[in-house]
Tab-separated table of C-alpha atoms in Angstrom:
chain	number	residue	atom	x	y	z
A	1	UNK	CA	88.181	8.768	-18.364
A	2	UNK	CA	91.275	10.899	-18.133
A	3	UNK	CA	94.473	9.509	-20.175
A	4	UNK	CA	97.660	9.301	-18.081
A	5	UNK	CA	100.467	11.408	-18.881
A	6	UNK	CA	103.116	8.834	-20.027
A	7	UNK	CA	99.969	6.735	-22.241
A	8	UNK	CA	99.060	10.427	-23.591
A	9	UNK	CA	102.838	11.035	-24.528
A	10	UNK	CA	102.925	7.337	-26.040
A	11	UNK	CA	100.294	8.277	-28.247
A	12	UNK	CA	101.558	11.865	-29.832
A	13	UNK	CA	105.213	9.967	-30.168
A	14	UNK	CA	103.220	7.366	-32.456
A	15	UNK	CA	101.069	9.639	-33.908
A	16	UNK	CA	104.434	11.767	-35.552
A	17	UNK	CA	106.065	8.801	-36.409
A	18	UNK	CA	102.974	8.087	-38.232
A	19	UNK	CA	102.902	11.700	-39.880
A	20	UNK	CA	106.891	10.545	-40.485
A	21	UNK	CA	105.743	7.732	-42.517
A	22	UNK	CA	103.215	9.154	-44.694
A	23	UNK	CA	105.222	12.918	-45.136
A	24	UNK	CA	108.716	12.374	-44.282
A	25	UNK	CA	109.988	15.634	-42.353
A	26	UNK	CA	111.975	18.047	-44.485
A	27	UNK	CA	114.286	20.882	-43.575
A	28	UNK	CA	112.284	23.806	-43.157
A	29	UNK	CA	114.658	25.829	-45.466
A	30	UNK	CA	115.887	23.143	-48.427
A	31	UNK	CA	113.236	20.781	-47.997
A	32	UNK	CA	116.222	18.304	-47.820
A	33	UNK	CA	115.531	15.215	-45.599
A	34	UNK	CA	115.994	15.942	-41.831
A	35	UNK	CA	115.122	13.567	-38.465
A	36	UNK	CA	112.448	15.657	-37.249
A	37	UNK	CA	109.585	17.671	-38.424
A	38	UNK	CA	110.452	21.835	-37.783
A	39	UNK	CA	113.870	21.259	-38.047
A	40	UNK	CA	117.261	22.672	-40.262
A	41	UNK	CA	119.215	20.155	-42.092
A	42	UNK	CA	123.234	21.376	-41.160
A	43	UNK	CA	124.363	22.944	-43.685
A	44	UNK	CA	121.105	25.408	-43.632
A	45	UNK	CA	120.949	25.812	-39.968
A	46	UNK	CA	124.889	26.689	-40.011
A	47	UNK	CA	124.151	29.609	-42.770
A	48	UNK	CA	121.559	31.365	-40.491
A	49	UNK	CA	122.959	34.465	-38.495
A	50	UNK	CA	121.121	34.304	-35.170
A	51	UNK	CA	120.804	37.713	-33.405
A	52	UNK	CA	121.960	38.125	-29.993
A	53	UNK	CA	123.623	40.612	-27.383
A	54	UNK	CA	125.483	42.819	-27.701
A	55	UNK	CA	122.331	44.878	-29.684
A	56	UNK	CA	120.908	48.370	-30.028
A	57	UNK	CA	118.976	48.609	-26.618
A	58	UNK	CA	115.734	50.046	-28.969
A	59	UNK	CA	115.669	48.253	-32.305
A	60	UNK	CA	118.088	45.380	-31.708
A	61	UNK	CA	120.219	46.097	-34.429
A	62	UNK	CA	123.381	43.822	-33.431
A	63	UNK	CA	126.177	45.655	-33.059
A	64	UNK	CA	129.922	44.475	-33.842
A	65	UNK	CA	131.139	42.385	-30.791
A	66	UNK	CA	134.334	44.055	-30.365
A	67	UNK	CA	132.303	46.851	-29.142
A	68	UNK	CA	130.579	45.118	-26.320
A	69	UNK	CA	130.697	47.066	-23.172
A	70	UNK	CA	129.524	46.631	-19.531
A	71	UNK	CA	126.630	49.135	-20.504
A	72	UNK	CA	125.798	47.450	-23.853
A	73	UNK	CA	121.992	46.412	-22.622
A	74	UNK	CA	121.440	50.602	-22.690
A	75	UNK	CA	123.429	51.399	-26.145
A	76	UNK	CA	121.344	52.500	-29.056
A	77	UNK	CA	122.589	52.943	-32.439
A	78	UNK	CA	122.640	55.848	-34.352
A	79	UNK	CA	119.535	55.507	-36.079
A	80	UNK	CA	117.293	55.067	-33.001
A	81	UNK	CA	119.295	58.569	-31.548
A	82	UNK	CA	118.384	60.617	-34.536
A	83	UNK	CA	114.866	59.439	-34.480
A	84	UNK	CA	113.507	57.511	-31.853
A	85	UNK	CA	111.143	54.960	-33.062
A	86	UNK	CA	107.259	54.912	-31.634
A	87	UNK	CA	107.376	51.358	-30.484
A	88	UNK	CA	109.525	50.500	-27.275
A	89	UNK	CA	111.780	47.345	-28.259
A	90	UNK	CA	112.436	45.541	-31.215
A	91	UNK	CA	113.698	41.966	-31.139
A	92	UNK	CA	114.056	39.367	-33.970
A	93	UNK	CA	115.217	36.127	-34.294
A	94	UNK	CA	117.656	36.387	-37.449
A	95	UNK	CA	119.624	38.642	-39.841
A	96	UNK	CA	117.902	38.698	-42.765
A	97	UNK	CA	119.949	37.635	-45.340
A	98	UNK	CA	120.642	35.493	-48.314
A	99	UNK	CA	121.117	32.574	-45.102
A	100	UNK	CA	117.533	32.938	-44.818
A	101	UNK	CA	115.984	34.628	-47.539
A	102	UNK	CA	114.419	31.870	-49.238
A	103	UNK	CA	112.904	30.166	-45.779
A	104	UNK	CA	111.416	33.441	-45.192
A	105	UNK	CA	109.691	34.088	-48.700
A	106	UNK	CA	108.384	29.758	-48.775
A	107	UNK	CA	107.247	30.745	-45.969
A	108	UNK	CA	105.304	34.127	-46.939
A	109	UNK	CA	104.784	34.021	-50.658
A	110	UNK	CA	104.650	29.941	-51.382
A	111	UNK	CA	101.813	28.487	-48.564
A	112	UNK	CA	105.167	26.628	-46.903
A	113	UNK	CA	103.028	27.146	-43.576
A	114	UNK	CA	103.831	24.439	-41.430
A	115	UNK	CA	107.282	25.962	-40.780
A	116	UNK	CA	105.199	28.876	-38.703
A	117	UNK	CA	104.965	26.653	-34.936
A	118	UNK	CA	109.173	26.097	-35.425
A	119	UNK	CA	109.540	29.421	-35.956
A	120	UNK	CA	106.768	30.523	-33.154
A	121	UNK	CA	109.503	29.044	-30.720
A	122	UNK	CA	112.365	30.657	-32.017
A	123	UNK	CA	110.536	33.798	-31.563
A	124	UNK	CA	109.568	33.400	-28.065
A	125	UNK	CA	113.276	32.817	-27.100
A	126	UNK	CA	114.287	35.845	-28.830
A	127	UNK	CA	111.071	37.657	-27.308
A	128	UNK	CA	111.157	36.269	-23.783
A	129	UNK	CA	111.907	39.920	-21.961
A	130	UNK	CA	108.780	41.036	-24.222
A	131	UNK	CA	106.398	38.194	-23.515
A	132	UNK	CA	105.162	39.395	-19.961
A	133	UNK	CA	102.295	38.387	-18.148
A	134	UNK	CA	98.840	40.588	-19.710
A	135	UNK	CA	101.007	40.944	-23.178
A	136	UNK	CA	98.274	40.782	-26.071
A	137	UNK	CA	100.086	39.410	-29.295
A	138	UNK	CA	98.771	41.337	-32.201
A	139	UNK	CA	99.794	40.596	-35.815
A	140	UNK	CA	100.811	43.525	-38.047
A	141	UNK	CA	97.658	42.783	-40.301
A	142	UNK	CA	97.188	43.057	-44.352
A	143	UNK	CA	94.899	45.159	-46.367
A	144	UNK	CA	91.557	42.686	-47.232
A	145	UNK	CA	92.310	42.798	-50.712
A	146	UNK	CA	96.366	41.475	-50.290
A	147	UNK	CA	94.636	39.055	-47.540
A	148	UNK	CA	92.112	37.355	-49.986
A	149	UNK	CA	95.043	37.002	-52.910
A	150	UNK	CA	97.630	35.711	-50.554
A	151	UNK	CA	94.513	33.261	-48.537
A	152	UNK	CA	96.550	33.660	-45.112
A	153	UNK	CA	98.386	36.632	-43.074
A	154	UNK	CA	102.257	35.326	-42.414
A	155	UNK	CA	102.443	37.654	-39.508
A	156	UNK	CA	99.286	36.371	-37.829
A	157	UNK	CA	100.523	32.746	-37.938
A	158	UNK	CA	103.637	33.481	-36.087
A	159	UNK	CA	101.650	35.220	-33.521
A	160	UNK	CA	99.818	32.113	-33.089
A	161	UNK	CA	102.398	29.959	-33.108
A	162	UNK	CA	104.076	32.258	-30.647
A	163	UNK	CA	100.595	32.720	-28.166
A	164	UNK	CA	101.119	29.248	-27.860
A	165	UNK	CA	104.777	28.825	-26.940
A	166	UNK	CA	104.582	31.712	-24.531
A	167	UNK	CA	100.952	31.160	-23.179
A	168	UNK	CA	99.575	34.633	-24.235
A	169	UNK	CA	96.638	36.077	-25.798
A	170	UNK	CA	96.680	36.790	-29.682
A	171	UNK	CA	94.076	39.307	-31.132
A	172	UNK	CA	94.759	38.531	-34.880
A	173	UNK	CA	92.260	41.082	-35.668
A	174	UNK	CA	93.159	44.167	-33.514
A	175	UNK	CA	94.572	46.011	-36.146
A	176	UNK	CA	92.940	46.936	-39.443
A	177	UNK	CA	94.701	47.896	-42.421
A	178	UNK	CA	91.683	50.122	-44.003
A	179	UNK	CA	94.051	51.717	-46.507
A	180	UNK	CA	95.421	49.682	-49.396
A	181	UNK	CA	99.645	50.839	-49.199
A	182	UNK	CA	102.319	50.028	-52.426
A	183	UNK	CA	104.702	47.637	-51.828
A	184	UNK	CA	107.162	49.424	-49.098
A	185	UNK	CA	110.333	47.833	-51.308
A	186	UNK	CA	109.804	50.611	-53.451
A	187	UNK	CA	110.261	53.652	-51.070
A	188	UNK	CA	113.460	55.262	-49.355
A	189	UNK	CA	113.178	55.630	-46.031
A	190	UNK	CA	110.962	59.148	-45.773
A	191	UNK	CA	108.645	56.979	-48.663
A	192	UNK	CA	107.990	54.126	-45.974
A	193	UNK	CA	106.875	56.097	-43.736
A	194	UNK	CA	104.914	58.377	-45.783
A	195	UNK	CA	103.395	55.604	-47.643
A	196	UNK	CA	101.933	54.384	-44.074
A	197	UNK	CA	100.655	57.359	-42.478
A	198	UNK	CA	97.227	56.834	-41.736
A	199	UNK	CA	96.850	53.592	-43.044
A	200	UNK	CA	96.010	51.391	-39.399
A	201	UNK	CA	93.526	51.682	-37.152
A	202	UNK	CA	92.220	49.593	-34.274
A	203	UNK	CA	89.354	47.684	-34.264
A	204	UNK	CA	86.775	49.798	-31.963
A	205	UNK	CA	85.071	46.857	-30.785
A	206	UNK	CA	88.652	45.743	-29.322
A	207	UNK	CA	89.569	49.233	-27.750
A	208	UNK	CA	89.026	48.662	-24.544
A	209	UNK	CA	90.491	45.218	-24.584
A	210	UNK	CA	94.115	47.238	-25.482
A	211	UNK	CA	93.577	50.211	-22.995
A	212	UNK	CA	96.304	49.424	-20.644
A	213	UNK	CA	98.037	46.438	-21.344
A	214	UNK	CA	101.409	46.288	-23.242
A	215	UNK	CA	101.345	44.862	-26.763
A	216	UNK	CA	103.577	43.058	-28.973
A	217	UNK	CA	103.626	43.308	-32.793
A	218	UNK	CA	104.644	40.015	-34.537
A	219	UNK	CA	105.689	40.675	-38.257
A	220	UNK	CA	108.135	38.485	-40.632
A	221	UNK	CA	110.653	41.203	-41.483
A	222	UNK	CA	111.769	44.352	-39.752
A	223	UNK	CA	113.116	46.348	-42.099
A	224	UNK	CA	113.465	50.601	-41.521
A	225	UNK	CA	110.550	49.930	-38.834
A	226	UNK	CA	107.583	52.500	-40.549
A	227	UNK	CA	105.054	49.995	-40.612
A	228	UNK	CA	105.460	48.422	-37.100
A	229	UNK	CA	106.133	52.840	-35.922
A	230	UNK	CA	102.937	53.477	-37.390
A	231	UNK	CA	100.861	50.617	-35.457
A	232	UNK	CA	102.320	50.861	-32.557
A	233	UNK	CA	101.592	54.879	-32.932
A	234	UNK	CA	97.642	53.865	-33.364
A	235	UNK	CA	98.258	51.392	-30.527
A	236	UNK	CA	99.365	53.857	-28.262
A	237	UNK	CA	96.815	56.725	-28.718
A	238	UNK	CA	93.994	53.604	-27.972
A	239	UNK	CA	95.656	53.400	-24.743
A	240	UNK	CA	98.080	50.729	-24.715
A	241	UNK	CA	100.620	50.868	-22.276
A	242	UNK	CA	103.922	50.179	-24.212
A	243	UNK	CA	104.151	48.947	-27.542
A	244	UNK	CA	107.235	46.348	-28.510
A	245	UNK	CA	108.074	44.327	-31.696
A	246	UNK	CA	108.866	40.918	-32.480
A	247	UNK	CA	110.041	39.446	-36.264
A	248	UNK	CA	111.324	36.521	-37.756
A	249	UNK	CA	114.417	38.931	-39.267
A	250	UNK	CA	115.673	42.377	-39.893
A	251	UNK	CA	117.511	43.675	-42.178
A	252	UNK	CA	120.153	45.523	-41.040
A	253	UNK	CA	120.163	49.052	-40.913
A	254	UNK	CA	124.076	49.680	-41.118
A	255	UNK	CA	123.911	52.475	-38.391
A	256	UNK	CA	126.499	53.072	-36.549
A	257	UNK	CA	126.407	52.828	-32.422
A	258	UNK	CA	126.857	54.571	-29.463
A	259	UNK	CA	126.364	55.085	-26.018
């Protein structure tokens, strides 16, 4: 017997305020008491620097809005012009900074996982000229090793939790990290991408699956973009059509811009 929609919607509205009871929701940044669960008390949401237009056409590095022109959906900043990056687009959700920092690290280094479907549909508004029809959602993945000490992949929750918002298919295992990298914190620029070369490869048994379609790389941070260059380099020789990016943040590269 099929439930009807408004007894169905009963049911999940007493079911949370149920969850409500027993865990009462906290703010997904302070842990300070908010109204609903996957939600920003004030004063944290207020301290977050949301990305949006006018951005580097490429990367989406924002760009200062006193420079906004007609033309500012084609401008690419500096960085981008001297050395075009392998993936298509990159879009995030927030400037990474001290605004967000801590969120960001519960969420990757202390199991604070239940922020990941929140933050799954902040990244499909930022994504939404990405998230085509036929887009496969792949996670940037981690080396086995890093994977068994940390017991989840960040990266590959968000692409769940943004599959879901956006109705797309996620291959959390279409990349393989078969070569254990150093921390990329510890590397200039030239270092980050030296320190990748070589190190992804996709799955064969998923090759054909890519050949074709366009992908989208979900990750936490952007930061100089070696990591997400390199997959999407691997992607691309496997035969996938275009290759964009989607994070959480990026860190701000300082370039400067122009047309």
């Amino acid at each position: 017997m099929s439930i009807k929609p408004s007894l169905s919607r009963f049911l999940a509205g007493m079911g949370r305020a149920a969850l409500d009871a027993i865990l009462p929701p906290r703010c997904l940044s302070c842990a300070g008491t908010v109204d609903r669960q996957g939600t920003l008390c004030l004063s944290c949401w207020s301290g977050l620097t949301f990305i949006s237009p006018p951005h580097c056409a490429c990367c989406g590095e924002p760009f200062d809005i006193t420079l906004a022109v007609d033309a500012a959906d084609t401008l690419l900043c500096a960085t981008c012009i001297g050395q075009p990056p392998a993936y298509g687009r990159a879009r995030s959700v927030l400037t990474y900074d001290d605004g967000c920092r801590g969120m960001i690290l519960g969420f990757k280094h202390a199991d604070q996982t239940y922020a990941a479907s929140a933050f799954g549909a902040w990244l499909a508004r930022a994504g939404a000229e990405l998230l085509v029809p036929e887009t496969i959602l792949a996670p940037v993945p981690l080396h086995r090793w890093k994977l068994f000490a940390r017991r989840y992949n960040q990266a590959a929750l968000l692409a769940h939790a943004v599959g879901r918002h956006a109705g797309l298919a996620v291959f959390p295992s279409l990349l393989v990290r078969h070569r254990r990298t150093t921390p990329q914190g510890g590397h200039s620029r030239t270092g980050r991408r030296r320190n990748v070369r070589g190190a992804f490869h996709v799955r064969p048994r998923l090759v054909e699956r890519v050949r074709g379609k366009p992908v989208v790389l979900i990750d936490d941070v952007l930061t100089t973009g070696a990591t997400v260059s390199e997959c999407a380099r691997v992607l691309l020789r496997a035969g996938a059509s275009r290759v964009d990016v989607l994070t959480l943040a990026r860190v701000p590269n300082g370039g400067i811009w122009r047309n």
